């Protein structure tokens, strides 16, 4: 009865709350991908690059500007010497050639509409646009990578929490058994059947069992904090996640490692960054060539609002920066160096991912074999404990033998429970290593 009360109290203390959020594993993953700060930060980063892509695309479109101005100004002019005035303008001769200086001022109004359209820039605008677009795609692959890491951590935390709960319940049972053995040893010593050494050994086992219960309970509390952190919950709200079934999450490995590496978001992200830099290089090199644009303008100007006159102009404009202080040359070399650096980073990443895949394969194979071995070990430990307790109750064995058999059994049981969850975690990590986790929020 005491054991049942303790278990019920423990479950109540963790699961019963008016503010408890309860999830299945899939619901917990969806919640984390919606609320985890790392996810939200990366989504904002994606929005930044999406906006940069739109900014770069604007360079392909006509640029239309409207300007209006008013100023109060004088109309003074210096005397002009040696200017030959055409006869058709003889009436203006005096005003042009004569000196004029006065504090008189006049209104000056202007309204202008100007239009410009780049016709050809040797790939400058396209390079900037394509670079921004590739960086946006790279940021999305980074989001996938962050999501996968959070999903694996979440699965690991949920499975570890379920493991600790099972170990906690097993530790309470073991504590109860040790208490019963202690009472039995005291009764037998009082009856003169056993010596005090049996009581001392039973007390040692009992207190070690209580310490183990305390350690596992604290581990559960810490695990719950980690779980809330992954879910993006920073208040006192309690959470409870139903663990997945203890089924085999194995993956059929049918391709070579590099085929799986090319599926990984980390690989795709870095490759897209290299493509973005190559597009930037084309944009940089375009500075060696001229820029041809169409320009046009329409304006109204005059000294009175009711007396404005219009003017218009259309034409082509060629701009060519012949010397920029070696800026373009230096910028080109900087971009080429960045490309070489990212290419080496990509080679390093391929090696790292190859190692991760191999490690995941080995760990999954090891976890599968350990589960089989731990099951056999548990069966053997159960039989050993049964025979040792029967021998002790018949008066032929010692309490030390029973204690050793009990420790062997509890360790074997804990080991089997651990092996079950180790296999699940190894399977999730293997899926992630192979780029087959494929769990993203619906609609994204």
Short mmCIF file of C-alpha atoms in Angstrom, two decimals:
data_model
loop_
_atom_site.label_atom_id
_atom_site.label_comp_id
_atom_site.label_asym_id
_atom_site.label_seq_id
_atom_site.Cartn_x
_atom_site.Cartn_y
_atom_site.Cartn_z
CA UNK A 1 0.00 0.00 0.00
CA UNK A 2 2.83 2.37 0.87
CA UNK A 3 4.42 1.74 -2.54
CA UNK A 4 1.12 2.46 -4.32
CA UNK A 5 0.69 5.72 -2.40
CA UNK A 6 4.19 6.86 -3.32
CA UNK A 7 3.72 6.10 -7.01
CA UNK A 8 0.35 7.85 -7.08
CA UNK A 9 1.82 10.86 -5.29
CA UNK A 10 4.68 11.05 -7.78
CA UNK A 11 2.41 10.83 -10.81
CA UNK A 12 0.06 13.40 -9.30
CA UNK A 13 2.92 15.78 -8.57
CA UNK A 14 4.04 15.69 -12.22
CA UNK A 15 0.84 15.26 -14.21
CA UNK A 16 -2.02 16.92 -12.36
CA UNK A 17 -2.20 20.67 -12.76
CA UNK A 18 -4.79 23.12 -13.94
CA UNK A 19 -2.09 24.62 -16.19
CA UNK A 20 -0.63 21.41 -17.55
CA UNK A 21 -0.15 21.21 -21.33
CA UNK A 22 -0.48 17.64 -22.56
CA UNK A 23 0.92 16.55 -25.90
CA UNK A 24 1.56 13.54 -28.01
CA UNK A 25 5.07 13.44 -29.48
CA UNK A 26 3.85 14.82 -32.82
CA UNK A 27 1.97 17.62 -31.07
CA UNK A 28 5.04 18.44 -29.00
CA UNK A 29 7.15 18.65 -32.16
CA UNK A 30 4.62 20.97 -33.82
CA UNK A 31 4.49 23.14 -30.68
CA UNK A 32 8.29 23.37 -30.51
CA UNK A 33 8.63 24.26 -34.20
CA UNK A 34 6.12 27.05 -33.65
CA UNK A 35 7.45 28.48 -30.35
CA UNK A 36 11.14 27.62 -29.93
CA UNK A 37 13.18 30.90 -29.97
CA UNK A 38 15.80 29.44 -32.34
CA UNK A 39 13.07 28.62 -34.83
CA UNK A 40 11.46 32.05 -34.53
CA UNK A 41 14.82 33.77 -34.94
CA UNK A 42 15.64 31.81 -38.09
CA UNK A 43 12.19 32.48 -39.55
CA UNK A 44 12.84 36.19 -39.07
CA UNK A 45 16.18 35.70 -40.83
CA UNK A 46 14.37 34.07 -43.77
CA UNK A 47 12.06 37.09 -43.93
CA UNK A 48 15.13 39.34 -44.08
CA UNK A 49 16.50 37.52 -47.12
CA UNK A 50 13.08 37.38 -48.77
CA UNK A 51 12.90 41.16 -48.41
CA UNK A 52 16.45 41.48 -49.82
CA UNK A 53 15.36 39.41 -52.83
CA UNK A 54 12.46 41.78 -53.46
CA UNK A 55 14.80 44.74 -53.04
CA UNK A 56 17.17 43.29 -55.64
CA UNK A 57 14.29 42.57 -58.05
CA UNK A 58 13.28 46.24 -57.94
CA UNK A 59 16.42 47.09 -59.95
CA UNK A 60 14.86 45.40 -63.02
CA UNK A 61 11.89 47.78 -62.94
CA UNK A 62 11.66 51.41 -64.10
CA UNK A 63 12.54 54.06 -61.55
CA UNK A 64 9.95 56.87 -61.52
CA UNK A 65 10.53 60.00 -59.43
CA UNK A 66 8.33 63.00 -58.78
CA UNK A 67 9.82 66.17 -57.38
CA UNK A 68 8.39 69.55 -56.52
CA UNK A 69 10.28 72.60 -55.31
CA UNK A 70 9.70 76.20 -54.36
CA UNK A 71 12.37 78.75 -53.62
CA UNK A 72 12.69 82.48 -53.28
CA UNK A 73 15.78 83.68 -55.12
CA UNK A 74 17.52 86.70 -56.58
CA UNK A 75 18.34 86.94 -60.29
CA UNK A 76 21.70 88.77 -60.24
CA UNK A 77 24.29 88.17 -62.95
CA UNK A 78 27.81 89.47 -63.65
CA UNK A 79 28.70 91.51 -66.72
CA UNK A 80 29.56 89.33 -69.73
CA UNK A 81 32.51 90.43 -71.88
CA UNK A 82 33.34 89.31 -75.42
CA UNK A 83 30.05 87.52 -76.05
CA UNK A 84 28.70 87.76 -79.59
CA UNK A 85 24.93 87.97 -79.48
CA UNK A 86 22.94 86.76 -82.52
CA UNK A 87 20.81 89.46 -84.15
CA UNK A 88 17.68 87.49 -83.32
CA UNK A 89 18.47 88.02 -79.68
CA UNK A 90 19.54 91.65 -79.96
CA UNK A 91 16.62 92.74 -77.80
CA UNK A 92 18.08 90.73 -74.97
CA UNK A 93 21.61 92.06 -75.42
CA UNK A 94 21.47 94.58 -72.68
CA UNK A 95 20.12 92.12 -70.13
CA UNK A 96 22.71 89.47 -70.98
CA UNK A 97 25.83 91.59 -71.29
CA UNK A 98 25.00 94.03 -68.59
CA UNK A 99 25.78 93.58 -64.95
CA UNK A 100 22.80 93.10 -62.67
CA UNK A 101 22.99 93.24 -58.92
CA UNK A 102 19.99 93.78 -56.67
CA UNK A 103 18.39 92.53 -53.49
CA UNK A 104 15.15 91.97 -55.38
CA UNK A 105 13.98 88.34 -55.19
CA UNK A 106 11.49 86.23 -57.11
CA UNK A 107 9.39 83.14 -56.64
CA UNK A 108 10.61 80.03 -58.41
CA UNK A 109 8.33 77.00 -58.81
CA UNK A 110 9.20 73.65 -60.35
CA UNK A 111 7.41 70.31 -60.76
CA UNK A 112 9.27 67.45 -62.45
CA UNK A 113 8.62 63.80 -63.29
CA UNK A 114 11.67 61.71 -64.23
CA UNK A 115 11.92 58.15 -65.50
CA UNK A 116 14.95 55.88 -65.82
CA UNK A 117 15.24 52.27 -66.91
CA UNK A 118 18.42 50.22 -66.97
CA UNK A 119 18.84 48.64 -70.41
CA UNK A 120 22.07 46.71 -69.94
CA UNK A 121 24.52 46.52 -67.03
CA UNK A 122 26.54 43.38 -67.89
CA UNK A 123 24.78 41.28 -65.26
CA UNK A 124 25.16 43.57 -62.24
CA UNK A 125 21.51 43.66 -61.16
CA UNK A 126 20.90 40.03 -62.06
CA UNK A 127 23.91 38.96 -59.97
CA UNK A 128 22.65 40.88 -56.95
CA UNK A 129 19.14 39.46 -57.37
CA UNK A 130 20.30 35.87 -57.87
CA UNK A 131 22.66 36.12 -54.87
CA UNK A 132 19.82 37.34 -52.63
CA UNK A 133 17.54 34.57 -53.88
CA UNK A 134 20.15 31.86 -53.19
CA UNK A 135 20.76 33.26 -49.71
CA UNK A 136 17.02 33.13 -49.02
CA UNK A 137 16.96 29.46 -50.04
CA UNK A 138 20.03 28.84 -47.91
CA UNK A 139 18.32 30.41 -44.89
CA UNK A 140 15.38 28.05 -45.39
CA UNK A 141 17.75 25.05 -45.40
CA UNK A 142 19.27 26.43 -42.18
CA UNK A 143 15.76 26.45 -40.72
CA UNK A 144 15.41 22.78 -41.65
CA UNK A 145 18.73 22.00 -39.97
CA UNK A 146 17.78 23.85 -36.78
CA UNK A 147 14.38 22.13 -36.82
CA UNK A 148 15.94 18.70 -37.15
CA UNK A 149 18.34 19.34 -34.27
CA UNK A 150 15.47 20.49 -32.07
CA UNK A 151 13.35 17.48 -33.07
CA UNK A 152 16.15 15.05 -32.19
CA UNK A 153 16.75 16.84 -28.87
CA UNK A 154 13.02 16.80 -28.19
CA UNK A 155 12.70 13.09 -28.91
CA UNK A 156 15.74 12.39 -26.77
CA UNK A 157 14.35 14.45 -23.88
CA UNK A 158 10.88 12.89 -24.11
CA UNK A 159 12.30 9.37 -24.27
CA UNK A 160 14.69 10.11 -21.43
CA UNK A 161 11.79 11.42 -19.34
CA UNK A 162 9.78 8.26 -20.03
CA UNK A 163 12.85 6.18 -19.17
CA UNK A 164 13.35 8.03 -15.89
CA UNK A 165 9.68 7.53 -14.99
CA UNK A 166 10.02 3.79 -15.51
CA UNK A 167 13.25 3.74 -13.54
CA UNK A 168 11.60 5.79 -10.81
CA UNK A 169 8.73 3.33 -10.48
CA UNK A 170 11.21 0.44 -10.49
CA UNK A 171 13.33 2.18 -7.85
CA UNK A 172 10.30 2.62 -5.57
CA UNK A 173 9.54 -1.08 -5.90
CA UNK A 174 13.14 -1.88 -5.12
CA UNK A 175 13.07 0.45 -2.10
CA UNK A 176 9.96 -1.35 -0.84
CA UNK A 177 11.68 -4.72 -1.27
CA UNK A 178 14.73 -3.51 0.62
CA UNK A 179 12.51 -2.26 3.44
CA UNK A 180 10.78 -5.67 3.60
CA UNK A 181 14.14 -7.42 3.69
CA UNK A 182 15.30 -5.10 6.46
CA UNK A 183 12.21 -5.90 8.52
CA UNK A 184 12.69 -9.60 7.84
CA UNK A 185 16.35 -9.43 8.88
CA UNK A 186 15.45 -7.62 12.13
CA UNK A 187 12.80 -10.24 12.91
CA UNK A 188 15.21 -13.10 12.26
CA UNK A 189 17.91 -11.50 14.40
CA UNK A 190 15.37 -11.03 17.18
CA UNK A 191 14.48 -14.70 16.84
CA UNK A 192 18.17 -15.64 17.02
CA UNK A 193 18.20 -17.14 13.54
CA UNK A 194 20.44 -14.53 11.94
CA UNK A 195 23.26 -12.22 13.03
CA UNK A 196 23.39 -8.42 13.12
CA UNK A 197 25.50 -8.36 9.98
CA UNK A 198 22.35 -9.25 8.00
CA UNK A 199 20.57 -6.23 9.50
CA UNK A 200 23.48 -3.92 8.70
CA UNK A 201 23.64 -5.18 5.12
CA UNK A 202 19.86 -4.78 4.75
CA UNK A 203 20.04 -1.23 6.13
CA UNK A 204 22.80 -0.39 3.66
CA UNK A 205 20.75 -1.70 0.75
CA UNK A 206 17.65 0.15 1.96
CA UNK A 207 19.35 3.54 2.28
CA UNK A 208 21.09 3.11 -1.08
CA UNK A 209 17.66 2.41 -2.59
CA UNK A 210 16.26 5.62 -1.04
CA UNK A 211 19.21 7.63 -2.38
CA UNK A 212 18.63 6.18 -5.84
CA UNK A 213 14.94 7.20 -5.68
CA UNK A 214 15.95 10.77 -4.75
CA UNK A 215 18.51 10.99 -7.59
CA UNK A 216 16.04 9.79 -10.22
CA UNK A 217 13.34 12.16 -8.97
CA UNK A 218 15.69 15.14 -9.26
CA UNK A 219 16.75 13.98 -12.73
CA UNK A 220 13.07 13.97 -13.71
CA UNK A 221 12.68 17.56 -12.53
CA UNK A 222 15.74 18.68 -14.51
CA UNK A 223 14.54 16.76 -17.54
CA UNK A 224 11.16 18.54 -17.34
CA UNK A 225 12.95 21.92 -17.40
CA UNK A 226 14.91 20.89 -20.50
CA UNK A 227 11.68 19.76 -22.16
CA UNK A 228 9.98 23.11 -21.48
CA UNK A 229 13.02 24.93 -22.83
CA UNK A 230 12.85 23.00 -26.11
CA UNK A 231 9.12 23.72 -26.36
CA UNK A 232 9.77 27.44 -25.88
CA UNK A 233 7.93 27.65 -22.55
CA UNK A 234 9.54 30.01 -20.04
CA UNK A 235 6.83 30.27 -17.37
CA UNK A 236 5.52 27.96 -14.63
CA UNK A 237 3.22 26.03 -16.97
CA UNK A 238 3.64 22.28 -16.54
CA UNK A 239 3.91 19.94 -19.53
CA UNK A 240 3.31 16.26 -20.07
CA UNK A 241 4.18 14.37 -23.26
CA UNK A 242 2.95 10.88 -24.01
CA UNK A 243 6.04 8.91 -25.13
CA UNK A 244 6.03 7.04 -28.45
CA UNK A 245 5.44 3.32 -28.58
CA UNK A 246 8.51 1.15 -28.08
CA UNK A 247 8.56 0.08 -31.70
CA UNK A 248 11.48 -0.20 -34.07
CA UNK A 249 12.25 3.05 -35.85
CA UNK A 250 14.80 1.39 -38.10
CA UNK A 251 15.69 2.77 -41.53
CA UNK A 252 16.58 0.71 -44.57
CA UNK A 253 20.00 1.85 -45.76
CA UNK A 254 20.04 1.28 -49.51
CA UNK A 255 22.31 4.05 -50.85
CA UNK A 256 25.91 5.13 -50.44
CA UNK A 257 26.75 7.73 -47.82
CA UNK A 258 27.21 10.62 -50.25
CA UNK A 259 23.67 10.13 -51.57
CA UNK A 260 22.39 10.70 -48.06
CA UNK A 261 24.78 13.61 -47.49
CA UNK A 262 23.28 15.46 -50.48
CA UNK A 263 19.89 15.34 -48.74
CA UNK A 264 21.14 17.02 -45.58
CA UNK A 265 20.03 20.65 -45.11
CA UNK A 266 23.47 21.62 -43.84
CA UNK A 267 25.01 20.49 -47.13
CA UNK A 268 22.34 22.18 -49.23
CA UNK A 269 22.60 25.42 -47.25
CA UNK A 270 26.37 25.72 -47.68
CA UNK A 271 26.15 24.85 -51.36
CA UNK A 272 23.54 27.59 -51.86
CA UNK A 273 25.80 30.08 -50.06
CA UNK A 274 28.57 29.24 -52.54
CA UNK A 275 26.15 29.76 -55.45
CA UNK A 276 25.15 33.11 -53.94
CA UNK A 277 28.79 34.20 -53.78
CA UNK A 278 29.35 33.17 -57.39
CA UNK A 279 26.38 35.32 -58.40
CA UNK A 280 27.84 38.17 -56.36
CA UNK A 281 31.13 37.71 -58.22
CA UNK A 282 29.35 38.25 -61.55
CA UNK A 283 27.82 41.42 -60.14
CA UNK A 284 31.21 42.64 -58.92
CA UNK A 285 32.89 41.99 -62.29
CA UNK A 286 30.17 43.98 -64.08
CA UNK A 287 31.74 47.13 -62.59
CA UNK A 288 34.50 46.82 -65.21
CA UNK A 289 31.93 47.60 -67.94
CA UNK A 290 29.57 50.50 -68.70
CA UNK A 291 25.96 50.84 -67.65
CA UNK A 292 23.42 51.86 -70.31
CA UNK A 293 20.08 53.37 -69.25
CA UNK A 294 17.08 55.06 -70.80
CA UNK A 295 16.22 58.41 -69.20
CA UNK A 296 13.29 60.73 -69.63
CA UNK A 297 11.88 63.77 -67.85
CA UNK A 298 8.88 66.09 -67.95
CA UNK A 299 8.82 69.30 -65.93
CA UNK A 300 6.94 72.54 -65.28
CA UNK A 301 8.90 75.64 -64.21
CA UNK A 302 8.15 79.30 -63.75
CA UNK A 303 8.00 82.31 -61.51
CA UNK A 304 4.24 82.15 -60.95
CA UNK A 305 2.03 79.16 -60.34
CA UNK A 306 -0.37 80.28 -63.05
CA UNK A 307 2.46 80.85 -65.52
CA UNK A 308 4.44 77.62 -65.46
CA UNK A 309 5.87 76.32 -68.74
CA UNK A 310 6.69 72.72 -69.55
CA UNK A 311 9.81 71.03 -70.85
CA UNK A 312 10.51 67.41 -71.68
CA UNK A 313 13.51 65.29 -72.55
CA UNK A 314 14.30 61.71 -73.53
CA UNK A 315 17.60 60.03 -74.20
CA UNK A 316 20.15 57.37 -73.41
CA UNK A 317 22.72 57.64 -70.66
CA UNK A 318 26.00 55.73 -70.51
CA UNK A 319 27.93 55.55 -67.25
CA UNK A 320 31.38 53.98 -67.08
CA UNK A 321 33.52 54.13 -63.98
CA UNK A 322 36.98 54.01 -65.54
CA UNK A 323 38.92 54.06 -62.27
CA UNK A 324 37.68 53.50 -58.72
CA UNK A 325 40.95 53.38 -56.82
CA UNK A 326 41.28 49.58 -57.33
CA UNK A 327 38.05 49.08 -55.36
CA UNK A 328 36.50 46.72 -57.92
CA UNK A 329 39.67 44.65 -58.20
CA UNK A 330 39.95 44.31 -54.42
CA UNK A 331 36.26 43.50 -54.03
CA UNK A 332 36.55 40.80 -56.70
CA UNK A 333 39.50 39.19 -54.93
CA UNK A 334 37.63 39.31 -51.62
CA UNK A 335 34.64 37.52 -53.16
CA UNK A 336 36.85 34.89 -54.80
CA UNK A 337 38.55 34.24 -51.45
CA UNK A 338 35.17 33.84 -49.77
CA UNK A 339 34.17 31.28 -52.41
CA UNK A 340 37.37 29.30 -51.82
CA UNK A 341 36.79 29.41 -48.07
CA UNK A 342 33.21 28.15 -48.37
CA UNK A 343 34.30 25.41 -50.77
CA UNK A 344 36.79 24.15 -48.19
CA UNK A 345 34.09 24.42 -45.52
CA UNK A 346 31.88 22.28 -47.75
CA UNK A 347 34.61 19.64 -48.05
CA UNK A 348 35.00 19.66 -44.28
CA UNK A 349 31.22 19.39 -43.83
CA UNK A 350 31.05 16.37 -46.17
CA UNK A 351 33.68 14.62 -44.06
CA UNK A 352 31.81 15.52 -40.87
CA UNK A 353 28.47 14.26 -42.22
CA UNK A 354 30.10 11.07 -43.49
CA UNK A 355 31.48 10.46 -40.00
CA UNK A 356 28.07 11.21 -38.46
CA UNK A 357 26.37 8.66 -40.73
CA UNK A 358 28.92 5.97 -39.95
CA UNK A 359 28.67 6.64 -36.20
CA UNK A 360 24.87 6.58 -36.35
CA UNK A 361 24.92 3.25 -38.18
CA UNK A 362 27.31 1.70 -35.67
CA UNK A 363 25.42 3.06 -32.65
CA UNK A 364 22.11 1.80 -34.01
CA UNK A 365 23.55 -1.65 -34.66
CA UNK A 366 25.09 -1.67 -31.18
CA UNK A 367 21.80 -0.58 -29.57
CA UNK A 368 19.94 -3.39 -31.38
CA UNK A 369 22.39 -6.02 -30.19
CA UNK A 370 22.50 -4.62 -26.64
CA UNK A 371 18.71 -4.87 -26.37
CA UNK A 372 18.85 -8.59 -27.16
CA UNK A 373 21.70 -9.16 -24.71
CA UNK A 374 20.04 -7.14 -21.95
CA UNK A 375 16.85 -9.12 -22.38
CA UNK A 376 18.79 -12.37 -21.90
CA UNK A 377 20.61 -10.87 -18.92
CA UNK A 378 17.31 -9.83 -17.32
CA UNK A 379 15.87 -13.34 -17.76
CA UNK A 380 18.96 -14.83 -16.12
CA UNK A 381 18.88 -12.30 -13.27
CA UNK A 382 15.19 -13.01 -12.57
CA UNK A 383 15.87 -16.74 -12.29
CA UNK A 384 18.94 -16.16 -10.11
CA UNK A 385 16.94 -13.95 -7.73
CA UNK A 386 14.12 -16.49 -7.53
CA UNK A 387 16.47 -19.36 -6.67
CA UNK A 388 18.51 -17.29 -4.19
CA UNK A 389 15.42 -16.09 -2.30
CA UNK A 390 14.06 -19.64 -2.14
CA UNK A 391 17.41 -20.84 -0.80
CA UNK A 392 17.50 -18.05 1.80
CA UNK A 393 13.94 -18.70 2.99
CA UNK A 394 14.78 -22.38 3.46
CA UNK A 395 17.68 -21.38 5.70
CA UNK A 396 20.40 -22.62 3.35
CA UNK A 397 21.58 -19.26 1.98
CA UNK A 398 22.86 -16.01 3.39
CA UNK A 399 21.35 -12.53 3.19
CA UNK A 400 24.46 -11.35 1.38
CA UNK A 401 23.68 -13.79 -1.42
CA UNK A 402 20.11 -12.48 -1.60
CA UNK A 403 21.34 -8.87 -1.62
CA UNK A 404 23.78 -9.60 -4.43
CA UNK A 405 21.06 -11.33 -6.45
CA UNK A 406 18.70 -8.41 -5.90
CA UNK A 407 21.34 -5.91 -7.05
CA UNK A 408 22.02 -8.07 -10.07
CA UNK A 409 18.33 -8.15 -10.91
CA UNK A 410 17.67 -4.43 -10.47
CA UNK A 411 20.74 -3.57 -12.55
CA UNK A 412 19.63 -5.99 -15.26
CA UNK A 413 16.11 -4.53 -15.26
CA UNK A 414 17.41 -0.96 -15.40
CA UNK A 415 19.79 -1.99 -18.17
CA UNK A 416 16.97 -3.51 -20.22
CA UNK A 417 14.78 -0.43 -19.84
CA UNK A 418 17.74 1.76 -20.80
CA UNK A 419 18.49 -0.44 -23.84
CA UNK A 420 14.91 -0.08 -25.11
CA UNK A 421 15.11 3.70 -25.10
CA UNK A 422 18.68 3.72 -26.40
CA UNK A 423 17.45 1.87 -29.47
CA UNK A 424 14.68 4.43 -30.07
CA UNK A 425 17.11 7.35 -29.70
CA UNK A 426 19.68 5.66 -31.95
CA UNK A 427 17.00 5.13 -34.61
CA UNK A 428 15.98 8.82 -34.53
CA UNK A 429 19.62 9.92 -34.79
CA UNK A 430 20.16 7.54 -37.70
CA UNK A 431 17.17 9.01 -39.55
CA UNK A 432 18.55 12.49 -38.98
CA UNK A 433 22.03 11.45 -40.17
CA UNK A 434 20.55 10.00 -43.36
CA UNK A 435 18.53 13.15 -44.04
CA UNK A 436 15.28 11.21 -43.69
CA UNK A 437 13.78 12.80 -40.60
CA UNK A 438 11.46 14.85 -42.85
CA UNK A 439 9.36 16.33 -40.07
CA UNK A 440 8.38 19.93 -40.64
CA UNK A 441 5.28 21.74 -39.55
CA UNK A 442 2.29 21.28 -41.82
CA UNK A 443 1.90 24.18 -44.24
CA UNK A 444 5.56 25.23 -44.02
#
